[in-house]
Tab-separated table of C-alpha atoms in Angstrom:
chain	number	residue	atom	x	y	z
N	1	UNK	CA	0.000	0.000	0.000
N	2	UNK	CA	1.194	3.666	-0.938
N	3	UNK	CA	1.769	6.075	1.440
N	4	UNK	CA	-1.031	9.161	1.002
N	5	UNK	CA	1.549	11.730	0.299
N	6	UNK	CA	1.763	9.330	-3.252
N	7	UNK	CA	-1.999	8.081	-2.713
N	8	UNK	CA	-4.375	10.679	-1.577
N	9	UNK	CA	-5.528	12.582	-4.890
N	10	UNK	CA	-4.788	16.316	-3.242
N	11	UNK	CA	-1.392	14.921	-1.742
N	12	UNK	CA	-0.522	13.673	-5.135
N	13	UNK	CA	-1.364	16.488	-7.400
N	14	UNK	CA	0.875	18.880	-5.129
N	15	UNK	CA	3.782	16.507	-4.228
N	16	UNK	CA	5.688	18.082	-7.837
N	17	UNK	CA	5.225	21.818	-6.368
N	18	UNK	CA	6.766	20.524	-2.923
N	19	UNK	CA	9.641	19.251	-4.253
N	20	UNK	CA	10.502	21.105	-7.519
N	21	UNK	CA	14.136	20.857	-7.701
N	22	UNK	CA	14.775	17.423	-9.522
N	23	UNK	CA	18.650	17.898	-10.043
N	24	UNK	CA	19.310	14.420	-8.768
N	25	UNK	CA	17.496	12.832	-12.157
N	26	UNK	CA	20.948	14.583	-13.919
N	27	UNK	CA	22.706	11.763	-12.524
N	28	UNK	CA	20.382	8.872	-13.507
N	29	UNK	CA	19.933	10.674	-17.428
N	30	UNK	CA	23.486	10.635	-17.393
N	31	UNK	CA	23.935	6.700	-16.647
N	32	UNK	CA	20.888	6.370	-18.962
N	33	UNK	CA	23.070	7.332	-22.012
N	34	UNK	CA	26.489	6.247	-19.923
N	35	UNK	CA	24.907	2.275	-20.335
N	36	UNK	CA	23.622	3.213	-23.622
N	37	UNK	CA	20.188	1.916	-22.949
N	38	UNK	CA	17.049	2.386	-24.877
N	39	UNK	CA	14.585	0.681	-23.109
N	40	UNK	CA	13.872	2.004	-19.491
N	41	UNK	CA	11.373	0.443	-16.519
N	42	UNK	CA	11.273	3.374	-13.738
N	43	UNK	CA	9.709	1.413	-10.767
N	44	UNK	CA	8.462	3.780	-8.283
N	45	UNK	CA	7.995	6.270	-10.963
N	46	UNK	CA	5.456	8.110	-8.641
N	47	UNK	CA	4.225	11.355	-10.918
N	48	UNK	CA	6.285	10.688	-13.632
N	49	UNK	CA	9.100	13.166	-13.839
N	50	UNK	CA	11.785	10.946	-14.494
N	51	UNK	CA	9.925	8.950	-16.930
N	52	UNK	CA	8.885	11.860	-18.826
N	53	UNK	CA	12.321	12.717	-19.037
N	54	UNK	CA	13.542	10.421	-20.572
N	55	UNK	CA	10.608	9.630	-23.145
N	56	UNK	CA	10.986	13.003	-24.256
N	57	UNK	CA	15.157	12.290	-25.068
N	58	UNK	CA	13.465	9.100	-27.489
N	59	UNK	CA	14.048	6.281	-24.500
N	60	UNK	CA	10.808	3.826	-24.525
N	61	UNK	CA	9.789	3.809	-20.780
N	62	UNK	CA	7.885	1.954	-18.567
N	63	UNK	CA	6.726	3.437	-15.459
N	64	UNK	CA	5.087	0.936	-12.456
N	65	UNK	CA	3.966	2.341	-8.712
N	66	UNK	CA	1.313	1.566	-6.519
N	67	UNK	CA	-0.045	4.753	-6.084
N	68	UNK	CA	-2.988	5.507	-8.616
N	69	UNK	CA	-3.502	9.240	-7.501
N	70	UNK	CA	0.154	9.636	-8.793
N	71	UNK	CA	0.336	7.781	-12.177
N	72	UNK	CA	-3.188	9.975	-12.545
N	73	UNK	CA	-0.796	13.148	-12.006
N	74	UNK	CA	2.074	11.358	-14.112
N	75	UNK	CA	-0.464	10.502	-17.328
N	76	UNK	CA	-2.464	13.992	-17.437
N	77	UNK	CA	1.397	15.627	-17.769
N	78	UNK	CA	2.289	16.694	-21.175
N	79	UNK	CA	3.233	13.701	-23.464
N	80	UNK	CA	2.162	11.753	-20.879
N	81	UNK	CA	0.971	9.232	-23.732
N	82	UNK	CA	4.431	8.462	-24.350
N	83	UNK	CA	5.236	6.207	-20.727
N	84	UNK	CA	3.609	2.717	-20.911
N	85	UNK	CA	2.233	3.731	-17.102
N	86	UNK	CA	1.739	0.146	-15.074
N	87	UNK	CA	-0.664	0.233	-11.731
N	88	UNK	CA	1.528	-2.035	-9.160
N	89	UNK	CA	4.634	-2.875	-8.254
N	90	UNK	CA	8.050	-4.891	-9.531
N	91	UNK	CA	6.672	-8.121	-7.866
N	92	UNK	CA	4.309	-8.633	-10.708
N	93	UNK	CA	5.073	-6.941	-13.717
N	94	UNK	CA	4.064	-8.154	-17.438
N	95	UNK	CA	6.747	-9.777	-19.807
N	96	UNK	CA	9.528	-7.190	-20.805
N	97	UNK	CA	13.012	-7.562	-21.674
N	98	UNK	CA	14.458	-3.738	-20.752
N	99	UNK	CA	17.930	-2.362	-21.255
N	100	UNK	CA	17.429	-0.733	-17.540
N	101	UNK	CA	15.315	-0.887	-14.796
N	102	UNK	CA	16.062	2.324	-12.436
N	103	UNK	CA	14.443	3.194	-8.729
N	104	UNK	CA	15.130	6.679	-7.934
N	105	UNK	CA	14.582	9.062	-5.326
N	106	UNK	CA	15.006	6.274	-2.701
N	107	UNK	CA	12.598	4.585	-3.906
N	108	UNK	CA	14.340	1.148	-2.472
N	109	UNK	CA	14.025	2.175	0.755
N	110	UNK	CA	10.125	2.682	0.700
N	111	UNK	CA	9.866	-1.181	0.022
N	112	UNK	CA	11.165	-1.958	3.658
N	113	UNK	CA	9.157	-5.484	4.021
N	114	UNK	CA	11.943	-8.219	3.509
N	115	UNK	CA	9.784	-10.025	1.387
N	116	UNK	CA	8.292	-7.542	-0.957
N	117	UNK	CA	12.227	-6.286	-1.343
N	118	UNK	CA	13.176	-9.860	-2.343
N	119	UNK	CA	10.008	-9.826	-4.916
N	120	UNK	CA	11.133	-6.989	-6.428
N	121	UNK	CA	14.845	-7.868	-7.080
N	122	UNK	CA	13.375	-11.195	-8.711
N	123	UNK	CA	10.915	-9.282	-10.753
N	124	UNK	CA	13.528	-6.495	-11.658
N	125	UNK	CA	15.637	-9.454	-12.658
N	126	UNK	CA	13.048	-10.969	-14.662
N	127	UNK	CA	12.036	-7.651	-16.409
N	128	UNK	CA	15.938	-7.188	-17.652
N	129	UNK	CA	17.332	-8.527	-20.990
N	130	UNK	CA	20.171	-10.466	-20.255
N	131	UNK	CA	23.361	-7.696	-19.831
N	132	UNK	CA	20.549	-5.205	-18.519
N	133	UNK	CA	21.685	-3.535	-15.542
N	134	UNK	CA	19.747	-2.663	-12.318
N	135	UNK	CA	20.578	0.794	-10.661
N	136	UNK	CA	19.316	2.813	-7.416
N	137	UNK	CA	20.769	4.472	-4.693
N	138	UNK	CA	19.953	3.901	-1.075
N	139	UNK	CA	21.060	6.627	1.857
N	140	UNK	CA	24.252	5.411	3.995
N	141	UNK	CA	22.608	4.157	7.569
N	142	UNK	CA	26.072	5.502	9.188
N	143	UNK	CA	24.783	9.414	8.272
N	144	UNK	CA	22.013	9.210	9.748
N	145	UNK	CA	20.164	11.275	7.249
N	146	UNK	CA	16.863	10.950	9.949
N	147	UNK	CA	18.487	13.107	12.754
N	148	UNK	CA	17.132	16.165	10.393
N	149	UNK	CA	13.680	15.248	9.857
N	150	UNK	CA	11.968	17.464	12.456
N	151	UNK	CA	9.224	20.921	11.778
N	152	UNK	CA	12.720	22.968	12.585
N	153	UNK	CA	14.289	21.898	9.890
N	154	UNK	CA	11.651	20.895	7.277
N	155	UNK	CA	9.012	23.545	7.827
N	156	UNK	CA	8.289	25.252	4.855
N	157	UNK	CA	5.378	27.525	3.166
N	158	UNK	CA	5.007	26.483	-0.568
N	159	UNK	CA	2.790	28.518	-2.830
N	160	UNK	CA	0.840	26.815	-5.272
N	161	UNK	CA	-0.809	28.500	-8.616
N	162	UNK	CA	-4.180	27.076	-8.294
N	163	UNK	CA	-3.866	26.125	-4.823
N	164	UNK	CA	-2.575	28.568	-2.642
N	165	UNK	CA	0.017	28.344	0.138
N	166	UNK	CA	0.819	25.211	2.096
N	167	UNK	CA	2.795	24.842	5.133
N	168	UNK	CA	4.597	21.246	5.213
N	169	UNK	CA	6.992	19.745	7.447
N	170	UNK	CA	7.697	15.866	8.927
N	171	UNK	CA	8.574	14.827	12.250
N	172	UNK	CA	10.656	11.270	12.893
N	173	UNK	CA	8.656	8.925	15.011
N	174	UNK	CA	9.728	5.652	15.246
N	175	UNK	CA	13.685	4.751	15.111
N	176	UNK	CA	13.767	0.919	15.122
N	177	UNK	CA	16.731	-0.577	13.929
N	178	UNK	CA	16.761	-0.035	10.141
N	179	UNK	CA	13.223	1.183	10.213
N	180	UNK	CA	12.504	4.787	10.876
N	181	UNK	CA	9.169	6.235	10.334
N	182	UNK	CA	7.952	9.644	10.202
N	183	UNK	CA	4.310	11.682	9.294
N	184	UNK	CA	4.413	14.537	6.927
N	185	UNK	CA	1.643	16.923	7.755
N	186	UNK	CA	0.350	19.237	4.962
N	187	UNK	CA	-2.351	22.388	5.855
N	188	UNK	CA	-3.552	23.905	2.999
N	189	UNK	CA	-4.389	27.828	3.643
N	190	UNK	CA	-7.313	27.790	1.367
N	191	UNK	CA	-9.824	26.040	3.637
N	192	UNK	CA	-7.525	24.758	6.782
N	193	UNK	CA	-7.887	21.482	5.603
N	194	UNK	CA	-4.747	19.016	7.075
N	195	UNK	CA	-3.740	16.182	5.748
N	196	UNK	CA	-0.467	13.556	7.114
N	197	UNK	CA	0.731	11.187	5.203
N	198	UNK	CA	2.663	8.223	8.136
N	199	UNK	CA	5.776	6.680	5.928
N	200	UNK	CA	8.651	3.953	6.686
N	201	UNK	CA	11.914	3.720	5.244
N	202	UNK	CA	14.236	0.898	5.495
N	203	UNK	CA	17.986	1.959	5.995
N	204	UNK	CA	20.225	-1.020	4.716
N	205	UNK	CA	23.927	-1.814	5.084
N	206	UNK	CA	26.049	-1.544	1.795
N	207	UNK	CA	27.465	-5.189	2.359
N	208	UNK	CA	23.585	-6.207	2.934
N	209	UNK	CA	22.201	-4.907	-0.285
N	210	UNK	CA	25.287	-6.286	-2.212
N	211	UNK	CA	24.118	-9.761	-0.687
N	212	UNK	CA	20.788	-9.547	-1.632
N	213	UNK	CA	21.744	-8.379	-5.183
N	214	UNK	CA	24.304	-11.330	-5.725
N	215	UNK	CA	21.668	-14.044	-4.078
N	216	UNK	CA	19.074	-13.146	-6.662
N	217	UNK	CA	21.219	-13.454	-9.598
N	218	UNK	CA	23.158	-10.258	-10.366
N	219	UNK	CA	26.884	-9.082	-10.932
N	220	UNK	CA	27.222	-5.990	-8.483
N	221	UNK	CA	29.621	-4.132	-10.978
N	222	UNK	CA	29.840	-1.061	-8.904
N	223	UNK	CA	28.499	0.882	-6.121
N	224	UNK	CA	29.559	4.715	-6.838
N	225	UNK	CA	28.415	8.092	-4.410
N	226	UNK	CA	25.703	9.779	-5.323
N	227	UNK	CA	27.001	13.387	-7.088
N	228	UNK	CA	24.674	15.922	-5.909
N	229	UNK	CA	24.993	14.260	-2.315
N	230	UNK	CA	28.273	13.332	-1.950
N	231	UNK	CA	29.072	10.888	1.107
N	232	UNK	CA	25.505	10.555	1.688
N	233	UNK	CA	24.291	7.822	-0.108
N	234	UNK	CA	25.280	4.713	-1.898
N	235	UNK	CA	24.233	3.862	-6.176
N	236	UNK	CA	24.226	0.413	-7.269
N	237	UNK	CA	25.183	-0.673	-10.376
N	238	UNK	CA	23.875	-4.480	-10.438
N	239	UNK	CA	23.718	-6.123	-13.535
N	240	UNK	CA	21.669	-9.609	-14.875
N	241	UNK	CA	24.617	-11.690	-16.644
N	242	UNK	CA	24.582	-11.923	-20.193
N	243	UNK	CA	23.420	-14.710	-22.311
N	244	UNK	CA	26.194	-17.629	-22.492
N	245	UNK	CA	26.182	-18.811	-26.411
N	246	UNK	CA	26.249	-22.555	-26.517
N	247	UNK	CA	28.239	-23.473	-29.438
């Protein structure tokens, strides 16, 4: 199940406006052309930003998350005809054979269950040609990226054309081992209306993710830094091994 921030249709259609500087895509369009790949799935493509990227650059994309009050934001965007836009998650996606399958934004730490993590690496797998590559970045547990998730230091007014002004912040609630959960909370000036959205992120080891990547099948060929958050965070570049010819 999505969080609301992703699910709830006035969440959703605002969660662009709250967070409008994408530079951290540069990095992914880069490795997009780096790995010379044509065919793209974006799991976790939430509202479609990255997707629409790239379809607009000539990639054929795929775009799968569980949240239907975001793919609704994602297909009513310009050329939003051009992403293939699939309700669900990796665990059960249709035949494909893409170049590269991508989850940005942290997207990997939103699927915190062991097992739904497991099914997506497997379906990921699955959804790759053989010599497609896997890549995503996760935050480094050591940072402790969580310590600044209060209303101090997240409180913000947004104004919104159409909508008005919104205050946002989140507050941390929950620090249990990997798993730290926090609320948003969203009031909307127009008519007072406040709305939370409750999230939990999974914060794995390097060495664990590595292990998880090899068990299901892939070559970890790299894990590099992340280049608009340097130190920060970890990207993995896992790949499914190439075809062996039989002669």
């Amino acid at each position: 199940m999505a969080d609301d921030m992703f699910e709830h249709p006035r969440l959703a259609s605002i969660y662009d406006a709250l967070d409008p500087d994408r530079g951290d895509l540069d990095a992914y369009v880069a490795i997009v052309h780096e790995l010379g790949a044509r065919t793209l799935l974006d799991v976790g493509c939430g509202t479609g930003t990255f997707a629409l990227l790239l379809a607009g650059r000539g990639v054929d994309v795929i775009g799968v998350d569980p949240a239907r009050a975001s793919l609704d934001v994602a297909r009513a965007k310009p050329n939003g005809e051009r992403v293939r836009w699939l309700h669900g998650d990796a665990t059960a996606l249709p035949p494909m054979q893409v170049d590269l399958a991508t989850m940005t934004g942290n997207v990997a730490q939103a699927i915190m269950d062991p097992r739904d993590w497991e099914g997506t690496l497997r379906g990921v797998y699955d959804a790759l040609r053989p010599g497609g590559h896997l890549v995503f970045e996760t935050r480094d547990p050591a940072k402790r990226a969580w310590e600044g998730w209060d209303r101090a230091a997240t409180y913000k007014v947004t104004e919104i054309q159409g909508v008005g002004a919104v205050e946002s912040w989140c507050d941390v609630l929950d620090v249990s081992g990997p798993l730290v959960t926090f609320r948003g909370t969203h009031v909307f000036g127009s008519d007072g209306q406040v709305l939370t959205s409750h999230s939990t992120l999974r914060f794995r080891e390097r060495d664990e993710v590595e292990a998880a990547l090899v068990a299901h099948g892939y070559t970890v060929e790299e894990v590099r830094g992340a280049p608009d958050r340097p130190g920060l965070e970890f990207v993995f570049f896992a790949r499914r091994p190439p075809a062996v010819s039989v002669l």
